[in-house]
Short mmCIF file of C-alpha atoms and ligand atoms in Angstrom, two decimals:
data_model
loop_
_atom_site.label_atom_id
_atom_site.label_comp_id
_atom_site.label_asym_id
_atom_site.label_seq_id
_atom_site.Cartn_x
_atom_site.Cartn_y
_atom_site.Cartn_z
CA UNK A 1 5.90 -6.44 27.37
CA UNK A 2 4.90 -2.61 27.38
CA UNK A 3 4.98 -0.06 30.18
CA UNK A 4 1.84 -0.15 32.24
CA UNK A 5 1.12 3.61 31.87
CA UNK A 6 0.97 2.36 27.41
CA UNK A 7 -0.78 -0.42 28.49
CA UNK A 8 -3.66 1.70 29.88
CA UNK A 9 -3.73 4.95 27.37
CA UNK A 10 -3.66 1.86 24.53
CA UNK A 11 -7.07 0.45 26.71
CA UNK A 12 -8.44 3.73 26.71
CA UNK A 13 -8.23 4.21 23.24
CA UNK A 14 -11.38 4.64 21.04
CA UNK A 15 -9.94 5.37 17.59
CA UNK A 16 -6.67 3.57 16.48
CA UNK A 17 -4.94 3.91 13.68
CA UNK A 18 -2.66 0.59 12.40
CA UNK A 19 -0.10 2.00 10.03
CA UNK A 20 1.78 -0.91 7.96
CA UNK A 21 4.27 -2.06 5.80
CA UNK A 22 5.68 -4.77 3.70
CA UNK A 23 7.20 -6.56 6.97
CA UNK A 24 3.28 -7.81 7.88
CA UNK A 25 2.91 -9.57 4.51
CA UNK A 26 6.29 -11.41 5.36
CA UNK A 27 5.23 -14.37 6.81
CA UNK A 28 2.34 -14.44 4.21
CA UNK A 29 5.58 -15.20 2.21
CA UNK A 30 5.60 -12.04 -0.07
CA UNK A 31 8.83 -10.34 0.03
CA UNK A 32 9.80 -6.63 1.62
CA UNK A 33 11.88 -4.61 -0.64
CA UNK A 34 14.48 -3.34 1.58
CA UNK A 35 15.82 -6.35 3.69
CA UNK A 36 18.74 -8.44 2.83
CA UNK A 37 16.65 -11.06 0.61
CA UNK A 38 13.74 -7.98 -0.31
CA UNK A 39 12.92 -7.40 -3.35
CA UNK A 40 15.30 -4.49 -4.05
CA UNK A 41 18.40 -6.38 -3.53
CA UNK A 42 17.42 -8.77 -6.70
CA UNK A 43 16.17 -6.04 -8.67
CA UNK A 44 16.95 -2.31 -9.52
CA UNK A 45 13.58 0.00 -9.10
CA UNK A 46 14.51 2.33 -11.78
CA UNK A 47 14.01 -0.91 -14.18
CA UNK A 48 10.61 -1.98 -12.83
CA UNK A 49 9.15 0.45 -10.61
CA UNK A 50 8.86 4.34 -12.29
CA UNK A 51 6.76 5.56 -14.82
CA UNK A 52 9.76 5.72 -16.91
CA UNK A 53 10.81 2.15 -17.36
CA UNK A 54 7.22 1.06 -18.30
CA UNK A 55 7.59 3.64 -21.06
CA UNK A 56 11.04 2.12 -22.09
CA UNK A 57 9.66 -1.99 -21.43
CA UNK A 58 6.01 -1.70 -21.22
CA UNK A 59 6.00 -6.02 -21.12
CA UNK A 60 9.38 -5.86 -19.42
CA UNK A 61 7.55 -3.98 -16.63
CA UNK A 62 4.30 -6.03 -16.80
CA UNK A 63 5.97 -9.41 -16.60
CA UNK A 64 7.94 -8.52 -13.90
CA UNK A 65 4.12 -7.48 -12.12
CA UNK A 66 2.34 -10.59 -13.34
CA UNK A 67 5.13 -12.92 -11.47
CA UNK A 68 4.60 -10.38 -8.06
CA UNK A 69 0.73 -11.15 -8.77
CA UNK A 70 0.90 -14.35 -8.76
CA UNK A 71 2.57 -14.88 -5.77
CA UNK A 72 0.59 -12.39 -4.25
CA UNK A 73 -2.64 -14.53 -5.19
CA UNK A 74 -1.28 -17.36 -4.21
CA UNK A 75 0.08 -16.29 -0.33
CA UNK A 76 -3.13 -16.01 2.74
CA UNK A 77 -3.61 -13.41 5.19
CA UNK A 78 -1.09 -14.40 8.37
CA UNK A 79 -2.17 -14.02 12.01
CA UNK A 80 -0.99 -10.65 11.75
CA UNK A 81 -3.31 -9.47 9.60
CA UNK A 82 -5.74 -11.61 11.21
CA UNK A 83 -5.21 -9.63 13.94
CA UNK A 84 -5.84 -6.39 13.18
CA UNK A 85 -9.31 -7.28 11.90
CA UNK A 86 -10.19 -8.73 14.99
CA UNK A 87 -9.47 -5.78 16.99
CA UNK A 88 -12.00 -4.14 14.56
CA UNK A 89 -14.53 -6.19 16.80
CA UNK A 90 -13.88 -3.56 19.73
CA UNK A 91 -12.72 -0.58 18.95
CA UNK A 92 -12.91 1.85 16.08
CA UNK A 93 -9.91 0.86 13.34
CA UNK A 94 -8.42 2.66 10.54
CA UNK A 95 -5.77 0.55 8.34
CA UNK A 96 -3.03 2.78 6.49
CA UNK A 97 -1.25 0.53 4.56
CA UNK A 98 1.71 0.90 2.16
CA UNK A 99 0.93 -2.30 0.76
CA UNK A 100 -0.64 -3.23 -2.27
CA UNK A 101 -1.54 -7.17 -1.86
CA UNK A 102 -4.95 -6.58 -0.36
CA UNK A 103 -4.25 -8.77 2.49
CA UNK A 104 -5.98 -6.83 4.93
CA UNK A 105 -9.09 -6.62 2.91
CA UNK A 106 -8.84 -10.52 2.58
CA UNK A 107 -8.39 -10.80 6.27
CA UNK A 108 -11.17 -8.87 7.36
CA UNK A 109 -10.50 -5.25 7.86
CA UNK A 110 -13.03 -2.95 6.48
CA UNK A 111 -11.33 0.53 6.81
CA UNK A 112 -7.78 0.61 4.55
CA UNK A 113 -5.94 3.13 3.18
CA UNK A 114 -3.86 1.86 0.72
CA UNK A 115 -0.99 4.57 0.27
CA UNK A 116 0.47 2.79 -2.39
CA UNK A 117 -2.35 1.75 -5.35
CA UNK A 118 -3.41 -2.03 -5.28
CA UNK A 119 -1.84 -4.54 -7.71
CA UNK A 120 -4.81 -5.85 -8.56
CA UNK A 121 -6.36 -2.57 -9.41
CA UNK A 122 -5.47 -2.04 -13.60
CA UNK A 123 -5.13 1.72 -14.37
CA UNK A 124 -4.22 3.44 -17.82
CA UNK A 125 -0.54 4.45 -18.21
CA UNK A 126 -0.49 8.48 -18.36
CA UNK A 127 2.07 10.22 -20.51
CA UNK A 128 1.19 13.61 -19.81
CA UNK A 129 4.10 15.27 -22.19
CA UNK A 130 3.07 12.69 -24.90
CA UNK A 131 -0.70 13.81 -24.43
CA UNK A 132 -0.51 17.61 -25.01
CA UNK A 133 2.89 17.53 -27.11
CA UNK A 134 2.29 19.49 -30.35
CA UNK A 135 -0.56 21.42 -29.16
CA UNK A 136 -2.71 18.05 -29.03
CA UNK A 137 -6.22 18.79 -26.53
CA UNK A 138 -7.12 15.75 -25.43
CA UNK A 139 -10.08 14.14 -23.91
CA UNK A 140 -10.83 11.84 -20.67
CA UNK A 141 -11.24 8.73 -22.09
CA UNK A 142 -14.94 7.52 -21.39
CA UNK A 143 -13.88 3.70 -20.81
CA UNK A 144 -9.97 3.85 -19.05
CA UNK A 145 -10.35 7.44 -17.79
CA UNK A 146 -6.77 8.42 -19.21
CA UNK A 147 -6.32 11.08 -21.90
CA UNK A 148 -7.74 10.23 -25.15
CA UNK A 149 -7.08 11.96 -28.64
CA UNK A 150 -10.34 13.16 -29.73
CA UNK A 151 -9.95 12.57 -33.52
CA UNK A 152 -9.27 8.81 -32.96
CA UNK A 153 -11.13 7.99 -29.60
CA UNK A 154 -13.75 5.23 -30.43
CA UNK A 155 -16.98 6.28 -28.64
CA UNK A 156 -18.69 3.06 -29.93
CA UNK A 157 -16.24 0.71 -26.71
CA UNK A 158 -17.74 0.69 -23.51
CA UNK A 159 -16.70 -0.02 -19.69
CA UNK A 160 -17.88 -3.30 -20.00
CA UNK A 161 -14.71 -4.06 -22.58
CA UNK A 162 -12.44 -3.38 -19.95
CA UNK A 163 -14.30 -5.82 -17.42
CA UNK A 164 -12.23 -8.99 -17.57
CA UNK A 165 -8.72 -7.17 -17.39
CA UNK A 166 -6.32 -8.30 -15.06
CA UNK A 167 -2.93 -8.64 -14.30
CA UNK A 168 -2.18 -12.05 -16.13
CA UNK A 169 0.65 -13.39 -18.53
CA UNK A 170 0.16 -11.52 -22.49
CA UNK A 171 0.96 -8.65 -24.09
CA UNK A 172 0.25 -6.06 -22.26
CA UNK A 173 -3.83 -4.56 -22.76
CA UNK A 174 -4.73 -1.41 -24.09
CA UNK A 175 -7.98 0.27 -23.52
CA UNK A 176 -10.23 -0.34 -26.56
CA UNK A 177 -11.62 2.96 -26.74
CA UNK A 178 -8.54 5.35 -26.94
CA UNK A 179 -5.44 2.63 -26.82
CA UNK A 180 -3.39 3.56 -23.70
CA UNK A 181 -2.16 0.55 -22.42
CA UNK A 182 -2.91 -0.54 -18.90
CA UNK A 183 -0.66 -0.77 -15.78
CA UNK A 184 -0.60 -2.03 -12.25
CA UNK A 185 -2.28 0.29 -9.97
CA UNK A 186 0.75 1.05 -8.03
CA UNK A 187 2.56 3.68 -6.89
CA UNK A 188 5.74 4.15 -8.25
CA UNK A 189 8.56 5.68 -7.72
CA UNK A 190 9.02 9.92 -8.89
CA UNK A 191 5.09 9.54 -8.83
CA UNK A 192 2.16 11.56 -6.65
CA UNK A 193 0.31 9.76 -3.89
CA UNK A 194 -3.17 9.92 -4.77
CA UNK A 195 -4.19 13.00 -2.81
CA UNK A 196 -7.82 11.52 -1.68
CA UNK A 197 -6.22 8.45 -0.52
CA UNK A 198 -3.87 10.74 1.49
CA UNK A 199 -5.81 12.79 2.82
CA UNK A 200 -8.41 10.10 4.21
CA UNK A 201 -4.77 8.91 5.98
CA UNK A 202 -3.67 12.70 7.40
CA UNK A 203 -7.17 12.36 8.66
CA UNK A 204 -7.09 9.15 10.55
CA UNK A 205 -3.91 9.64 12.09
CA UNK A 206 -5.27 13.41 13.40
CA UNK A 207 -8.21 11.96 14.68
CA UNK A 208 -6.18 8.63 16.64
CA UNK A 209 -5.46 7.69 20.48
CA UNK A 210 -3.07 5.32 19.34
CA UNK A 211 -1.24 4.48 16.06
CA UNK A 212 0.82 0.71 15.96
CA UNK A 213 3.21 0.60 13.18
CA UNK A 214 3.89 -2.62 12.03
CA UNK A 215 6.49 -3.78 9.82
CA UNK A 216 7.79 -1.04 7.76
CA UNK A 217 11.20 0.42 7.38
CA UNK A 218 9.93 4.24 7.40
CA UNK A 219 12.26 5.08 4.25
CA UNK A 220 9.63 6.11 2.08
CA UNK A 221 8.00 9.61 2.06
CA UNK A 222 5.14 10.71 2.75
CA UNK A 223 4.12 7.44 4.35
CA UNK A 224 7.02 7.51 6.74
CA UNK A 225 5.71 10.76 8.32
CA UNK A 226 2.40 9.02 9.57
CA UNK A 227 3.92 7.50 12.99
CA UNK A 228 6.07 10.91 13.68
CA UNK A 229 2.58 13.03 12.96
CA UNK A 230 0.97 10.71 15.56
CA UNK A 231 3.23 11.25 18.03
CA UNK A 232 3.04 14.82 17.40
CA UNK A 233 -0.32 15.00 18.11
CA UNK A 234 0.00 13.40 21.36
CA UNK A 235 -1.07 9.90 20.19
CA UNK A 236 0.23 6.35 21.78
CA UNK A 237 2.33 5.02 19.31
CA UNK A 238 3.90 1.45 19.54
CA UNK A 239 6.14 0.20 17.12
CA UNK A 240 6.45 -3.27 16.20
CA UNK A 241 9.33 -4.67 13.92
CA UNK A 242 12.21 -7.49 14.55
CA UNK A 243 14.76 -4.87 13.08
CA UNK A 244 15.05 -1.16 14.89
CA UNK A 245 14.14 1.84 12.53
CA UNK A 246 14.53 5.56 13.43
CA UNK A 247 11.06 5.61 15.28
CA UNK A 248 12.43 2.57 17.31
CA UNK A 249 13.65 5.38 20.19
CA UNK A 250 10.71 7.50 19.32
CA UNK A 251 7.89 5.26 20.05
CA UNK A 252 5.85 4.98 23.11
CA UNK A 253 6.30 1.49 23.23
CA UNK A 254 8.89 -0.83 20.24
CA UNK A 255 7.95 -3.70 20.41
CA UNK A 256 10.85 -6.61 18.70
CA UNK A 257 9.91 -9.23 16.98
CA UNK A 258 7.28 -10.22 14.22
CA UNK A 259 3.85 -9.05 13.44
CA UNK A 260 2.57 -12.96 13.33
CA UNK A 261 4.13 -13.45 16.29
CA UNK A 262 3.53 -9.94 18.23
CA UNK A 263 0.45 -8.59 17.78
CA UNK A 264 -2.16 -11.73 19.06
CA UNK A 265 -0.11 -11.08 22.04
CA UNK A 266 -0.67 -7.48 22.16
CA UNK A 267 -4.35 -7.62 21.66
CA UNK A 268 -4.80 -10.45 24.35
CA UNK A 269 -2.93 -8.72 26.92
CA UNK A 270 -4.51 -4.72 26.12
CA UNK A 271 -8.15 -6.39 24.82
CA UNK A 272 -8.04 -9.45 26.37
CA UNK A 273 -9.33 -10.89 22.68
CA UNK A 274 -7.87 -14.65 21.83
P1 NAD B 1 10.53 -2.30 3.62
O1 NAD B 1 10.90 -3.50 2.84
O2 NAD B 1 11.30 -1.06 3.43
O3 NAD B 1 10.67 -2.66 5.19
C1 NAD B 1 10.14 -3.84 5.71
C2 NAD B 1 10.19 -3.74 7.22
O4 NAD B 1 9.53 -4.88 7.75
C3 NAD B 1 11.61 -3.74 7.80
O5 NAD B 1 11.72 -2.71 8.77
C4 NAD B 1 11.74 -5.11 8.45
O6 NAD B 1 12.57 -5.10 9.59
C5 NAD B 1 10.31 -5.38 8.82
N1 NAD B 1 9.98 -6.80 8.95
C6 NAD B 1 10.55 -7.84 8.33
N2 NAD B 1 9.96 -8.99 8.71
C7 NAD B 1 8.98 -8.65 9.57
C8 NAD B 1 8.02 -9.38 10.30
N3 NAD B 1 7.94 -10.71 10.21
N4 NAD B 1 7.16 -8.71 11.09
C9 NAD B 1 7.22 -7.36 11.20
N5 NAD B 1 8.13 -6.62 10.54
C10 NAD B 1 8.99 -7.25 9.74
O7 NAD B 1 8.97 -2.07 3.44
P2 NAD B 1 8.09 -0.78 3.72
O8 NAD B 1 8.54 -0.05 4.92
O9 NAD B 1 6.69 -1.22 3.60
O10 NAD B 1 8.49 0.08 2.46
C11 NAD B 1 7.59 0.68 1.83
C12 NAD B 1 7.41 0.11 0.40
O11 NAD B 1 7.28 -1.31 0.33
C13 NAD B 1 6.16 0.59 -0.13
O12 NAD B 1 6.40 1.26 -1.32
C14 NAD B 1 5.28 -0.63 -0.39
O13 NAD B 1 4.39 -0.33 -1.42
C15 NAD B 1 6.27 -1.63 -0.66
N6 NAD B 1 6.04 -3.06 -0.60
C16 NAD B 1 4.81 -3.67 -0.45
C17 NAD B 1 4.69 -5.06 -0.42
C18 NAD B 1 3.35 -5.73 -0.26
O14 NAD B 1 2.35 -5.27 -0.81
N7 NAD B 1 3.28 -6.82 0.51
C19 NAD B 1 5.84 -5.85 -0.52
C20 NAD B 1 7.08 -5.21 -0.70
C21 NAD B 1 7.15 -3.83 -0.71
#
């Protein structure tokens, strides 16, 4: 399955690093974006995935979230996922994930990194121009954290109005104190990673033996660059996808096939865990 000389460094390993994508969620039944049937061949991103088209649609945008939600709630860690929180029983793991369905949480794993937000996680939307246009000085709101106009801010709301928010069917909610509405906590597209998160990822993959990369596509920056840092830095790094990607010839070790399917076998055969 992999070359002996893998098989042994991967043994040896004390800190790996499992860097994933939408392809481990699969067979959770929550679509990728980029294959044939994923997600961006039904829809266009500009339309539901920048900060721009929530601006244009804010309920066009949340809809479109609350149906993702709810089949995210609805879909169960796989054996993938499974997986990879087992092998937290023996060695030291760090999850960098560019998912946002919390499966790995759910499943067990108690060090992610989720590169791209969390669904579930409600954030204010920030307009930054529409905040300081006309010489406006706003505030951080006490209750959402986004920018609140001083003048109109109500100091009497409180965190705990925000408590029960989540990504359900309605309009879409605005924070009681200062009225920005709220949004998934995702990453979209033409927006920052959040630097912390980041940089807790840089980190991980610096200090790795051996990074597996499981089910991603390695299209999106800066994300993409964690296997190719890895290597890089001297690190095993085994790829494992049913579908070659440019780290495919890269890799210590690709692996073909899927994550469900792959990875009990890997950690049976390097960590003789069932
Ligand atoms: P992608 O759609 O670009 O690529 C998915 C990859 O998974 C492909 O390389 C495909 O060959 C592979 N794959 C398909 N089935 C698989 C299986 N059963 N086992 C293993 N691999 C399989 O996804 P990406 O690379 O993660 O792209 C990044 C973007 O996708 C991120 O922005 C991320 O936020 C987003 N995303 C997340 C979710 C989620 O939270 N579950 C779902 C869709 C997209």
């Amino acid at each position: 399955m992999i070359p002996k000389n893998c098989l042994d460094r991967l043994k040896e390993a004390r800190r790996i690093v499992v860097f994933t994508g939408a392809g481990v969620s699969k067979e959770s039944g929550i679509s990728t974006f980029r294959d044939a049937h994923g997600l961006w061949a039904k829809f266009n991103p500009e339309e539901v995935a920048t900060p721009a088209a929530f601006q244009k649609n804010p309920q066009f945008v949340w809809d479109w979230y609350v149906e993702r939600a709810d089949a995210i709630r609805a879909a169960e860690p796989n054996a993938a996922h499974l997986t990879i929180a087992r092998l937290s029983d023996v060695v030291e793991v760090t999850v960098i994930t560019q998912n946002v369905d919390n499966l790995h949480q759910l499943a067990g794993s108690r060090i992610v990194h989720e590169l791209h937000g969390n669904i579930f996680r409600l954030k204010p939307f920030v307009d930054e121009d529409a905040a300081f246009a006309d010489g406006k000085n706003p505030i951080v709101c006490h209750v959402c954290n986004g920018y609140a106009d001083p003048d109109t801010v109500d100091s009497y709301a409180s965190k705990e109005d925000i408590e029960g928010l989540a990504l359900v069917a309605g309009p879409v909610p605005r924070c009681p104190a200062c009225g920005s509405l709220f949004r998934p906590g995702v990453t979209w597209f033409n927006e920052m990673l959040d630097p912390y998160v980041l940089d807790a990822a840089f980190n991980a993959v610096d200090a790795c033996d051996a990074l597996i990369c499981v089910g991603s596509s390695l299209e999106v920056q800066p994300a993409a660059g964690m296997p190719y840092r890895a290597l890089q830095n001297d690190a095993v790094v085994i790829e494992v996808n049913p579908e070659p990607t440019g780290l495919t010839e890269r890799a210590t070790a690709s692996l073909q096939g899927s994550a469900a399917e792959i990875l009990p076998k890997l950690i049976q055969t390097v960590w003789g865990l069932k």
